[in-house]
Amino acid sequence: MDGGWSYEQKTLISELIQGMDFAKQLRVHLTSAPSTETRDMLMQGILSSYEKALLILKWSGPMPQSQPVAAVSGIPESPLSVNGSPQSDDFEKGIGDQLQNRDISKKRKMMPKWTDQVRISPENGLEGPHDDGYSWRKYGQKDILGARYPRSYYRCTYRNTQNCWATKQVQRSDEDPTVFEITYRGTHTCGNPGPSVPAPVSPEKQEQKQINHQNNQQQQQQSQEMLSKFRAELSVDTNNLDSNEMAYRPFSFPSASVRLLQIEHCNSSTLANVNSSLFGSFSSPFLSPSTPESNYFSMHQANDIGQAHNVQHLESDPTEIISTNTSSTNSPIMDLDFSLDQVGIDPNFPFDTSFFP
DNA sequence: CTGATTTGACCGGT
DNA sequence: ACCGGTCAAATCAG
């Protein structure tokens, strides 16, 4: 925390340098040799370098003072944010060993949480069979006070088998039924990113179906209308894409929805985690070019990541997308206690904290 | 038959 | 006490 460079810091620097080096090589490669293998290899190198670096940052005493606010530079509208509380205590307790029921709820509470608002304009549609690669299992539905539509709860299918605690909630906006609000909580620790997985059924799709059946007739009509429109093609809103991002995108996508991604609550650790998620999502197309369901992020150039009004562009199924946290199975990166700002990582640079063996 | 969804009960936090 | 989130038995679907 003080004075000269510790071993960790040196390693950190070296990792970052290495990562940058890999990135440079990759750039060269992208412009010259289209060898997929080399590209992937370089990408792996980049990812692992950054991951190591991040880990080091985490374990070598993140916060200078007890005011994480400074690190995050403030998340104004975040209600739950910025409490300098020493959360890592319980958190790490939970991580290493078996999950005790009491800890779980605590742990969940401090899981990273972000909300993704998906709007579908009437002209647009959604084509459903989209999937972020994760498979979700619905475990509940609730009528929410003051909300016209019920909220659905999903958890990762591999919760039991792989101890993956990622969950999401889907809530249709009452004012604008074309808007779905998807709240993701926790990162996937299952190794089931599933670009290769055929994408089971999109839960929200079903929800729409279900809503059609359940709610009153007006809503039914509305929903059906929507469904059919969803099936039509989505238009791509490129308003928020900056040219950089465009250049990064290796492929075009046939349909897309515009999604507003806002990080809802976070303390510093959460924020960092979310950021890694964002990057992970963004980079996924690079890792698996064969996947048509990749996610695209357009980070809205925020000097202050804390503001985090990011826009993600993806294809299809507006209610399904995103999430994509990328955690590799034993990535303690979950609990990073720093802001990427600090280390000066270019938010535009796509990288993925996950790598699949 | 197996796995996913539904839905009322339950539980914990406020 | 209320409300949101989760559980789990019943039900459904492939």
Short mmCIF file of C-alpha atoms (C1' of nucleotides) in Angstrom, two decimals:
data_model
loop_
_atom_site.label_atom_id
_atom_site.label_comp_id
_atom_site.label_asym_id
_atom_site.label_seq_id
_atom_site.Cartn_x
_atom_site.Cartn_y
_atom_site.Cartn_z
CA MET A 1 0.00 0.00 0.00
CA ASP A 2 2.81 2.31 0.40
CA GLY A 3 6.16 3.40 -0.68
CA GLY A 4 8.03 1.40 -3.23
CA TRP A 5 6.93 -1.28 -5.57
CA SER A 6 6.03 -4.51 -4.01
CA TYR A 7 6.49 -7.78 -5.72
CA GLU A 8 2.83 -7.82 -6.59
CA GLN A 9 2.99 -4.44 -8.07
CA LYS A 10 5.88 -5.39 -10.21
CA THR A 11 4.10 -8.45 -11.35
CA LEU A 12 1.10 -6.37 -12.00
CA ILE A 13 2.98 -3.99 -14.18
CA SER A 14 4.61 -6.80 -15.98
CA GLU A 15 1.27 -8.43 -16.60
CA LEU A 16 -0.21 -5.27 -17.90
CA ILE A 17 2.71 -4.70 -20.16
CA GLN A 18 2.47 -8.19 -21.40
CA GLY A 19 -1.18 -7.78 -22.02
CA MET A 20 -0.54 -4.69 -24.00
CA ASP A 21 2.09 -6.46 -25.94
CA PHE A 22 -0.27 -9.23 -26.78
CA ALA A 23 -2.79 -6.71 -27.83
CA LYS A 24 -0.36 -5.05 -30.15
CA GLN A 25 0.54 -8.32 -31.69
CA LEU A 26 -3.07 -9.07 -32.08
CA ARG A 27 -3.63 -5.81 -33.84
CA VAL A 28 -0.92 -6.63 -36.28
CA HIS A 29 -2.40 -10.00 -36.74
CA LEU A 30 -5.82 -8.71 -37.36
CA THR A 31 -4.59 -6.56 -40.13
CA SER A 32 -2.32 -9.09 -41.68
CA ALA A 33 -2.69 -12.75 -41.10
CA PRO A 34 -6.18 -13.97 -40.54
CA SER A 35 -5.13 -16.96 -38.60
CA THR A 36 -7.78 -17.80 -36.16
CA GLU A 37 -5.56 -19.87 -33.98
CA THR A 38 -2.98 -17.24 -33.47
CA ARG A 39 -5.62 -14.71 -32.87
CA ASP A 40 -7.25 -16.80 -30.24
CA MET A 41 -3.97 -17.52 -28.66
CA LEU A 42 -3.09 -13.89 -28.43
CA MET A 43 -6.46 -13.16 -27.08
CA GLN A 44 -6.01 -15.76 -24.43
CA GLY A 45 -2.76 -14.21 -23.52
CA ILE A 46 -4.30 -10.81 -23.21
CA LEU A 47 -7.11 -12.06 -21.14
CA SER A 48 -5.02 -14.02 -18.78
CA SER A 49 -2.59 -11.19 -18.35
CA TYR A 50 -5.31 -8.81 -17.49
CA GLU A 51 -6.98 -11.23 -15.24
CA LYS A 52 -3.84 -11.85 -13.35
CA ALA A 53 -3.24 -8.18 -13.12
CA LEU A 54 -6.68 -7.60 -11.79
CA LEU A 55 -6.27 -10.34 -9.28
CA ILE A 56 -3.09 -8.85 -8.08
CA LEU A 57 -4.74 -5.53 -7.73
CA LYS A 58 -7.36 -7.13 -5.72
CA TRP A 59 -5.21 -9.00 -3.33
CA SER A 60 -2.58 -6.45 -2.83
CA GLY A 61 -4.60 -3.98 -0.95
CA PRO A 62 -6.95 -2.13 -3.18
CA MET A 63 -8.25 0.94 -1.50
CA PRO A 64 -5.88 3.57 -0.37
CA GLN A 65 -8.22 4.92 2.21
CA SER A 66 -11.50 3.98 3.61
CA GLN A 67 -13.28 6.12 1.10
CA PRO A 68 -14.06 4.05 -1.89
CA VAL A 69 -16.02 6.95 -3.18
CA ALA A 70 -12.89 8.45 -4.48
CA ALA A 71 -12.01 5.39 -6.37
CA VAL A 72 -15.27 5.09 -8.10
CA SER A 73 -15.66 8.77 -8.54
CA GLY A 74 -19.16 8.52 -7.42
CA ILE A 75 -22.20 6.85 -8.74
CA PRO A 76 -24.75 9.53 -8.30
CA GLU A 77 -27.94 7.71 -8.85
CA SER A 78 -26.96 4.58 -7.19
CA PRO A 79 -28.91 4.14 -4.03
CA LEU A 80 -26.99 1.27 -2.63
CA SER A 81 -23.64 2.39 -3.68
CA VAL A 82 -20.72 3.74 -1.88
CA ASN A 83 -20.68 2.35 1.48
CA GLY A 84 -17.19 1.88 2.51
CA SER A 85 -18.14 -1.06 4.55
CA PRO A 86 -15.71 -3.91 4.72
CA GLN A 87 -17.76 -6.31 2.78
CA SER A 88 -14.96 -8.53 1.81
CA ASP A 89 -15.10 -10.22 5.14
CA ASP A 90 -18.26 -12.15 4.74
CA PHE A 91 -17.83 -12.32 1.11
CA GLU A 92 -14.63 -14.16 1.10
CA LYS A 93 -15.83 -16.38 3.80
CA GLY A 94 -18.54 -17.48 1.51
CA ILE A 95 -16.36 -17.92 -1.46
CA GLY A 96 -13.80 -20.32 -0.35
CA ASP A 97 -15.85 -22.94 1.27
CA GLN A 98 -19.26 -24.38 1.38
CA LEU A 99 -22.10 -22.00 1.20
CA GLN A 100 -24.02 -21.81 4.33
CA ASN A 101 -27.54 -20.74 3.98
CA ARG A 102 -27.18 -17.65 6.03
CA ASP A 103 -24.21 -16.55 4.12
CA ILE A 104 -25.95 -17.03 0.89
CA SER A 105 -28.42 -14.30 1.40
CA LYS A 106 -25.73 -12.01 2.56
CA LYS A 107 -23.62 -12.95 -0.32
CA ARG A 108 -26.41 -12.40 -2.72
CA LYS A 109 -26.95 -9.02 -1.39
CA MET A 110 -23.57 -7.94 -2.35
CA MET A 111 -23.51 -9.60 -5.64
CA PRO A 112 -23.04 -7.32 -8.54
CA LYS A 113 -26.32 -6.18 -9.85
CA TRP A 114 -27.12 -4.29 -12.93
CA THR A 115 -30.18 -3.52 -14.86
CA ASP A 116 -30.60 -3.75 -18.50
CA GLN A 117 -33.46 -1.95 -20.08
CA VAL A 118 -34.50 -3.30 -23.37
CA ARG A 119 -36.71 -1.27 -25.54
CA ILE A 120 -38.34 -2.52 -28.60
CA SER A 121 -39.79 0.01 -30.86
CA PRO A 122 -42.97 -1.01 -32.62
CA GLU A 123 -41.28 -1.12 -35.96
CA ASN A 124 -38.70 -3.32 -34.60
CA GLY A 125 -39.11 -6.81 -33.69
CA LEU A 126 -37.42 -9.35 -31.73
CA GLU A 127 -36.34 -12.58 -32.91
CA GLY A 128 -36.17 -14.73 -30.14
CA PRO A 129 -33.96 -17.62 -30.13
CA HIS A 130 -31.34 -15.55 -28.78
CA ASP A 131 -29.37 -16.43 -25.86
CA ASP A 132 -26.46 -15.07 -24.07
CA GLY A 133 -25.24 -18.55 -23.88
CA TYR A 134 -26.37 -19.12 -20.40
CA SER A 135 -29.35 -21.16 -19.70
CA TRP A 136 -31.80 -19.95 -17.17
CA ARG A 137 -34.42 -21.67 -15.22
CA LYS A 138 -37.44 -19.87 -14.01
CA TYR A 139 -38.02 -20.30 -10.35
CA GLY A 140 -40.64 -17.79 -9.55
CA GLN A 141 -42.96 -15.08 -10.57
CA LYS A 142 -44.41 -12.35 -8.48
CA ASP A 143 -46.82 -9.57 -8.80
CA ILE A 144 -45.05 -6.47 -7.79
CA LEU A 145 -46.77 -3.74 -5.98
CA GLY A 146 -47.49 -0.90 -8.28
CA ALA A 147 -46.39 -2.73 -11.32
CA ARG A 148 -48.79 -3.83 -13.95
CA TYR A 149 -46.84 -6.82 -15.01
CA PRO A 150 -45.48 -9.59 -12.89
CA ARG A 151 -41.81 -10.02 -12.35
CA SER A 152 -40.14 -13.23 -13.24
CA TYR A 153 -37.20 -14.75 -11.52
CA TYR A 154 -34.61 -16.86 -13.18
CA ARG A 155 -31.55 -18.60 -11.96
CA CYS A 156 -28.78 -20.34 -13.70
CA THR A 157 -29.70 -23.83 -14.69
CA TYR A 158 -26.44 -25.09 -13.35
CA ARG A 159 -26.94 -23.71 -9.92
CA ASN A 160 -26.85 -27.06 -8.25
CA THR A 161 -24.52 -28.91 -10.47
CA GLN A 162 -21.94 -26.21 -10.78
CA ASN A 163 -22.74 -23.97 -7.95
CA CYS A 164 -23.47 -21.07 -10.18
CA TRP A 165 -25.42 -18.37 -8.45
CA ALA A 166 -26.21 -16.03 -11.22
CA THR A 167 -29.80 -14.90 -11.35
CA LYS A 168 -31.86 -12.48 -13.27
CA GLN A 169 -35.21 -10.83 -13.00
CA VAL A 170 -37.35 -9.77 -15.84
CA GLN A 171 -39.85 -7.03 -15.40
CA ARG A 172 -41.90 -5.54 -18.13
CA SER A 173 -42.33 -1.85 -17.80
CA ASP A 174 -45.85 -0.94 -16.94
CA GLU A 175 -45.83 2.28 -18.79
CA ASP A 176 -44.19 1.07 -21.87
CA PRO A 177 -44.75 -2.59 -22.53
CA THR A 178 -42.11 -2.48 -25.14
CA VAL A 179 -39.56 -2.05 -22.46
CA PHE A 180 -38.27 -4.92 -20.48
CA GLU A 181 -36.13 -4.39 -17.53
CA ILE A 182 -33.77 -7.20 -16.84
CA THR A 183 -31.86 -7.19 -13.68
CA TYR A 184 -28.88 -9.43 -13.49
CA ARG A 185 -27.38 -10.41 -10.27
CA GLY A 186 -24.19 -12.24 -9.73
CA THR A 187 -21.79 -13.56 -12.22
CA HIS A 188 -21.80 -16.95 -13.75
CA THR A 189 -19.38 -19.30 -12.23
CA CYS A 190 -20.55 -22.15 -14.31
CA GLY A 191 -18.41 -22.85 -17.25
CA ASN A 192 -21.34 -22.76 -19.54
CA PRO A 193 -21.00 -19.81 -21.74
CA GLY A 194 -22.63 -21.76 -24.39
CA PRO A 195 -21.88 -20.06 -27.60
CA SER A 196 -21.75 -23.59 -28.72
CA VAL A 197 -24.83 -24.47 -26.83
CA PRO A 198 -27.90 -24.28 -28.98
CA ALA A 199 -29.56 -21.95 -26.61
CA PRO A 200 -32.47 -23.60 -24.94
CA VAL A 201 -35.63 -21.70 -24.74
CA SER A 202 -35.49 -18.11 -24.09
CA PRO A 203 -37.22 -17.67 -20.79
CA GLU A 204 -38.54 -14.24 -21.50
CA LYS A 205 -40.04 -15.47 -24.62
CA GLN A 206 -42.01 -17.83 -22.63
CA GLU A 207 -42.86 -15.14 -20.29
CA GLN A 208 -44.32 -13.17 -23.06
CA LYS A 209 -46.30 -16.11 -24.12
CA GLN A 210 -47.45 -16.52 -20.63
CA ILE A 211 -48.30 -12.94 -20.20
CA ASN A 212 -50.36 -13.17 -23.27
CA HIS A 213 -52.39 -15.85 -21.72
CA GLN A 214 -52.70 -14.46 -18.32
CA ASN A 215 -53.33 -10.84 -18.49
CA ASN A 216 -56.36 -9.05 -19.60
CA GLN A 217 -57.37 -8.89 -23.15
CA GLN A 218 -55.92 -5.59 -23.96
CA GLN A 219 -52.65 -6.75 -22.80
CA GLN A 220 -53.05 -9.93 -24.64
CA GLN A 221 -53.53 -8.08 -27.82
CA GLN A 222 -50.66 -5.89 -27.05
CA SER A 223 -48.42 -8.73 -26.30
CA GLN A 224 -49.33 -10.69 -29.32
CA GLU A 225 -48.81 -7.72 -31.41
CA MET A 226 -45.50 -7.39 -29.86
CA LEU A 227 -44.62 -10.95 -30.33
CA SER A 228 -45.31 -10.81 -33.96
CA LYS A 229 -43.42 -7.64 -34.23
CA PHE A 230 -40.64 -9.19 -32.35
CA ARG A 231 -40.45 -11.72 -35.00
CA ALA A 232 -39.93 -9.11 -37.56
CA GLU A 233 -36.53 -7.77 -37.96
CA LEU A 234 -34.95 -5.49 -35.53
CA SER A 235 -33.40 -2.39 -36.71
CA VAL A 236 -30.05 -1.48 -35.51
CA ASP A 237 -29.66 1.71 -33.73
CA THR A 238 -26.20 2.90 -34.20
CA ASN A 239 -26.65 6.21 -32.57
CA ASN A 240 -24.59 5.31 -29.66
CA LEU A 241 -21.96 3.41 -31.42
CA ASP A 242 -18.85 5.28 -31.79
CA SER A 243 -16.74 4.68 -34.75
CA ASN A 244 -14.13 2.93 -32.77
CA GLU A 245 -16.52 0.30 -31.79
CA MET A 246 -17.73 -0.09 -35.26
CA ALA A 247 -14.25 -0.74 -36.37
CA TYR A 248 -13.92 -3.42 -33.78
CA ARG A 249 -16.89 -5.30 -34.85
CA PRO A 250 -15.90 -8.20 -36.93
CA PHE A 251 -19.31 -9.04 -38.15
CA SER A 252 -22.55 -7.52 -38.87
CA PHE A 253 -25.65 -8.66 -37.22
CA PRO A 254 -28.97 -9.02 -38.88
CA SER A 255 -31.06 -7.79 -36.13
CA ALA A 256 -30.46 -6.02 -32.94
CA SER A 257 -32.12 -4.26 -30.19
CA VAL A 258 -31.00 -1.26 -28.41
CA ARG A 259 -30.37 -1.76 -24.86
CA LEU A 260 -29.62 0.62 -22.18
CA LEU A 261 -27.48 -0.82 -19.62
CA GLN A 262 -27.28 0.82 -16.36
CA ILE A 263 -25.46 -0.34 -13.42
CA GLU A 264 -27.85 -0.10 -10.70
CA HIS A 265 -26.10 -0.44 -7.52
CA CYS A 266 -22.58 -0.88 -6.84
CA ASN A 267 -19.91 -0.23 -4.48
CA SER A 268 -16.47 -0.19 -5.79
CA SER A 269 -16.16 -3.89 -5.98
CA THR A 270 -19.39 -4.28 -7.73
CA LEU A 271 -18.50 -1.73 -10.22
CA ALA A 272 -15.28 -3.35 -11.06
CA ASN A 273 -17.00 -6.58 -11.45
CA VAL A 274 -19.62 -5.18 -13.68
CA ASN A 275 -17.01 -3.61 -15.76
CA SER A 276 -15.30 -6.83 -16.26
CA SER A 277 -18.59 -8.21 -17.26
CA LEU A 278 -19.07 -5.53 -19.77
CA PHE A 279 -15.76 -6.14 -21.26
CA GLY A 280 -16.35 -9.77 -21.25
CA SER A 281 -19.46 -9.37 -23.21
CA PHE A 282 -17.92 -7.06 -25.57
CA SER A 283 -15.08 -9.25 -26.33
CA SER A 284 -16.95 -12.42 -26.75
CA PRO A 285 -17.31 -12.10 -30.47
CA PHE A 286 -13.63 -12.10 -30.76
CA LEU A 287 -13.25 -15.24 -28.90
CA SER A 288 -15.88 -17.10 -30.69
CA PRO A 289 -16.42 -15.63 -34.05
CA SER A 290 -18.61 -18.48 -34.91
CA THR A 291 -21.24 -17.33 -32.54
CA PRO A 292 -23.95 -15.33 -34.06
CA GLU A 293 -25.25 -14.46 -30.69
CA SER A 294 -22.45 -12.45 -29.49
CA ASN A 295 -23.01 -9.38 -27.55
CA TYR A 296 -21.77 -6.04 -28.46
CA PHE A 297 -21.07 -3.31 -26.08
CA SER A 298 -20.69 0.21 -26.78
CA MET A 299 -19.25 1.72 -23.75
CA HIS A 300 -20.33 5.18 -23.63
CA GLN A 301 -17.07 6.78 -23.28
CA ALA A 302 -17.07 7.55 -19.71
CA ASN A 303 -14.09 9.02 -18.14
CA ASP A 304 -16.01 8.23 -15.16
CA ILE A 305 -16.93 4.66 -15.40
CA GLY A 306 -19.10 5.20 -12.43
CA GLN A 307 -21.56 7.01 -14.56
CA ALA A 308 -21.81 3.90 -16.51
CA HIS A 309 -24.44 4.74 -18.97
CA ASN A 310 -23.44 2.14 -21.33
CA VAL A 311 -25.23 0.98 -24.31
CA GLN A 312 -25.05 -2.49 -25.41
CA HIS A 313 -25.93 -3.52 -28.86
CA LEU A 314 -26.91 -6.96 -29.43
CA GLU A 315 -28.93 -8.95 -31.67
CA SER A 316 -32.30 -10.37 -31.19
CA ASP A 317 -34.37 -11.31 -28.28
CA PRO A 318 -34.37 -8.17 -26.35
CA THR A 319 -35.46 -9.72 -23.22
CA GLU A 320 -32.96 -12.39 -23.18
CA ILE A 321 -29.68 -10.97 -24.02
CA ILE A 322 -26.89 -9.67 -22.00
CA SER A 323 -25.79 -10.69 -18.72
CA THR A 324 -22.81 -12.46 -19.87
CA ASN A 325 -20.74 -12.29 -17.03
CA THR A 326 -17.78 -13.90 -17.70
CA SER A 327 -16.37 -15.51 -14.84
CA SER A 328 -14.25 -18.44 -15.20
CA THR A 329 -14.86 -21.11 -12.74
CA ASN A 330 -12.64 -20.05 -10.02
CA SER A 331 -12.25 -16.49 -10.67
CA PRO A 332 -12.18 -14.59 -7.46
CA ILE A 333 -12.29 -11.54 -9.59
CA MET A 334 -15.79 -11.37 -8.31
CA ASP A 335 -14.73 -9.21 -5.56
CA LEU A 336 -12.44 -6.72 -7.05
CA ASP A 337 -12.03 -3.70 -4.99
CA PHE A 338 -10.91 -1.16 -7.40
CA SER A 339 -12.09 0.85 -10.25
CA LEU A 340 -10.68 0.28 -13.66
CA ASP A 341 -10.22 3.95 -13.79
CA GLN A 342 -7.42 3.62 -11.42
CA VAL A 343 -5.36 1.44 -13.55
CA GLY A 344 -6.14 3.42 -16.60
CA ILE A 345 -7.48 0.71 -18.72
CA ASP A 346 -9.07 2.07 -21.77
CA PRO A 347 -12.76 1.34 -21.47
CA ASN A 348 -12.90 0.90 -25.15
CA PHE A 349 -10.53 -1.88 -25.12
CA PRO A 350 -12.34 -5.12 -25.29
CA PHE A 351 -11.22 -7.86 -23.13
CA ASP A 352 -12.73 -10.74 -21.45
CA THR A 353 -12.01 -11.90 -18.01
CA SER A 354 -13.12 -15.34 -18.82
CA PHE A 355 -11.34 -17.84 -20.80
CA PHE A 356 -12.52 -21.22 -21.45
CA PRO A 357 -10.18 -24.10 -21.11
"C1'" DC B 1 -39.72 -40.35 -18.11
"C1'" DT B 2 -37.16 -36.30 -17.43
"C1'" DG B 3 -36.63 -31.71 -17.01
"C1'" DA B 4 -38.83 -27.11 -17.08
"C1'" DT B 5 -42.56 -24.14 -15.54
"C1'" DT B 6 -46.22 -22.71 -12.52
"C1'" DT B 7 -47.86 -21.08 -8.37
"C1'" DG B 8 -48.95 -20.78 -3.54
"C1'" DA B 9 -46.32 -21.02 0.67
"C1'" DC B 10 -42.62 -19.51 3.15
"C1'" DC B 11 -38.93 -16.47 4.76
"C1'" DG B 12 -36.12 -12.48 5.69
"C1'" DG B 13 -35.58 -7.60 5.53
"C1'" DT B 14 -37.56 -3.19 6.31
"C1'" DA C 1 -47.23 -6.18 8.75
"C1'" DC C 2 -45.88 -5.81 4.25
"C1'" DC C 3 -43.29 -6.80 0.31
"C1'" DG C 4 -39.91 -8.86 -2.61
"C1'" DG C 5 -37.42 -12.99 -3.34
"C1'" DT C 6 -37.08 -18.00 -3.11
"C1'" DC C 7 -38.67 -22.75 -2.40
"C1'" DA C 8 -40.89 -26.76 -3.72
"C1'" DA C 9 -44.89 -29.63 -4.89
"C1'" DA C 10 -47.84 -30.00 -8.67
"C1'" DT C 11 -48.24 -29.63 -13.33
"C1'" DC C 12 -46.83 -29.34 -18.07
"C1'" DA C 13 -44.16 -30.31 -22.26
"C1'" DG C 14 -40.99 -32.76 -25.17
#
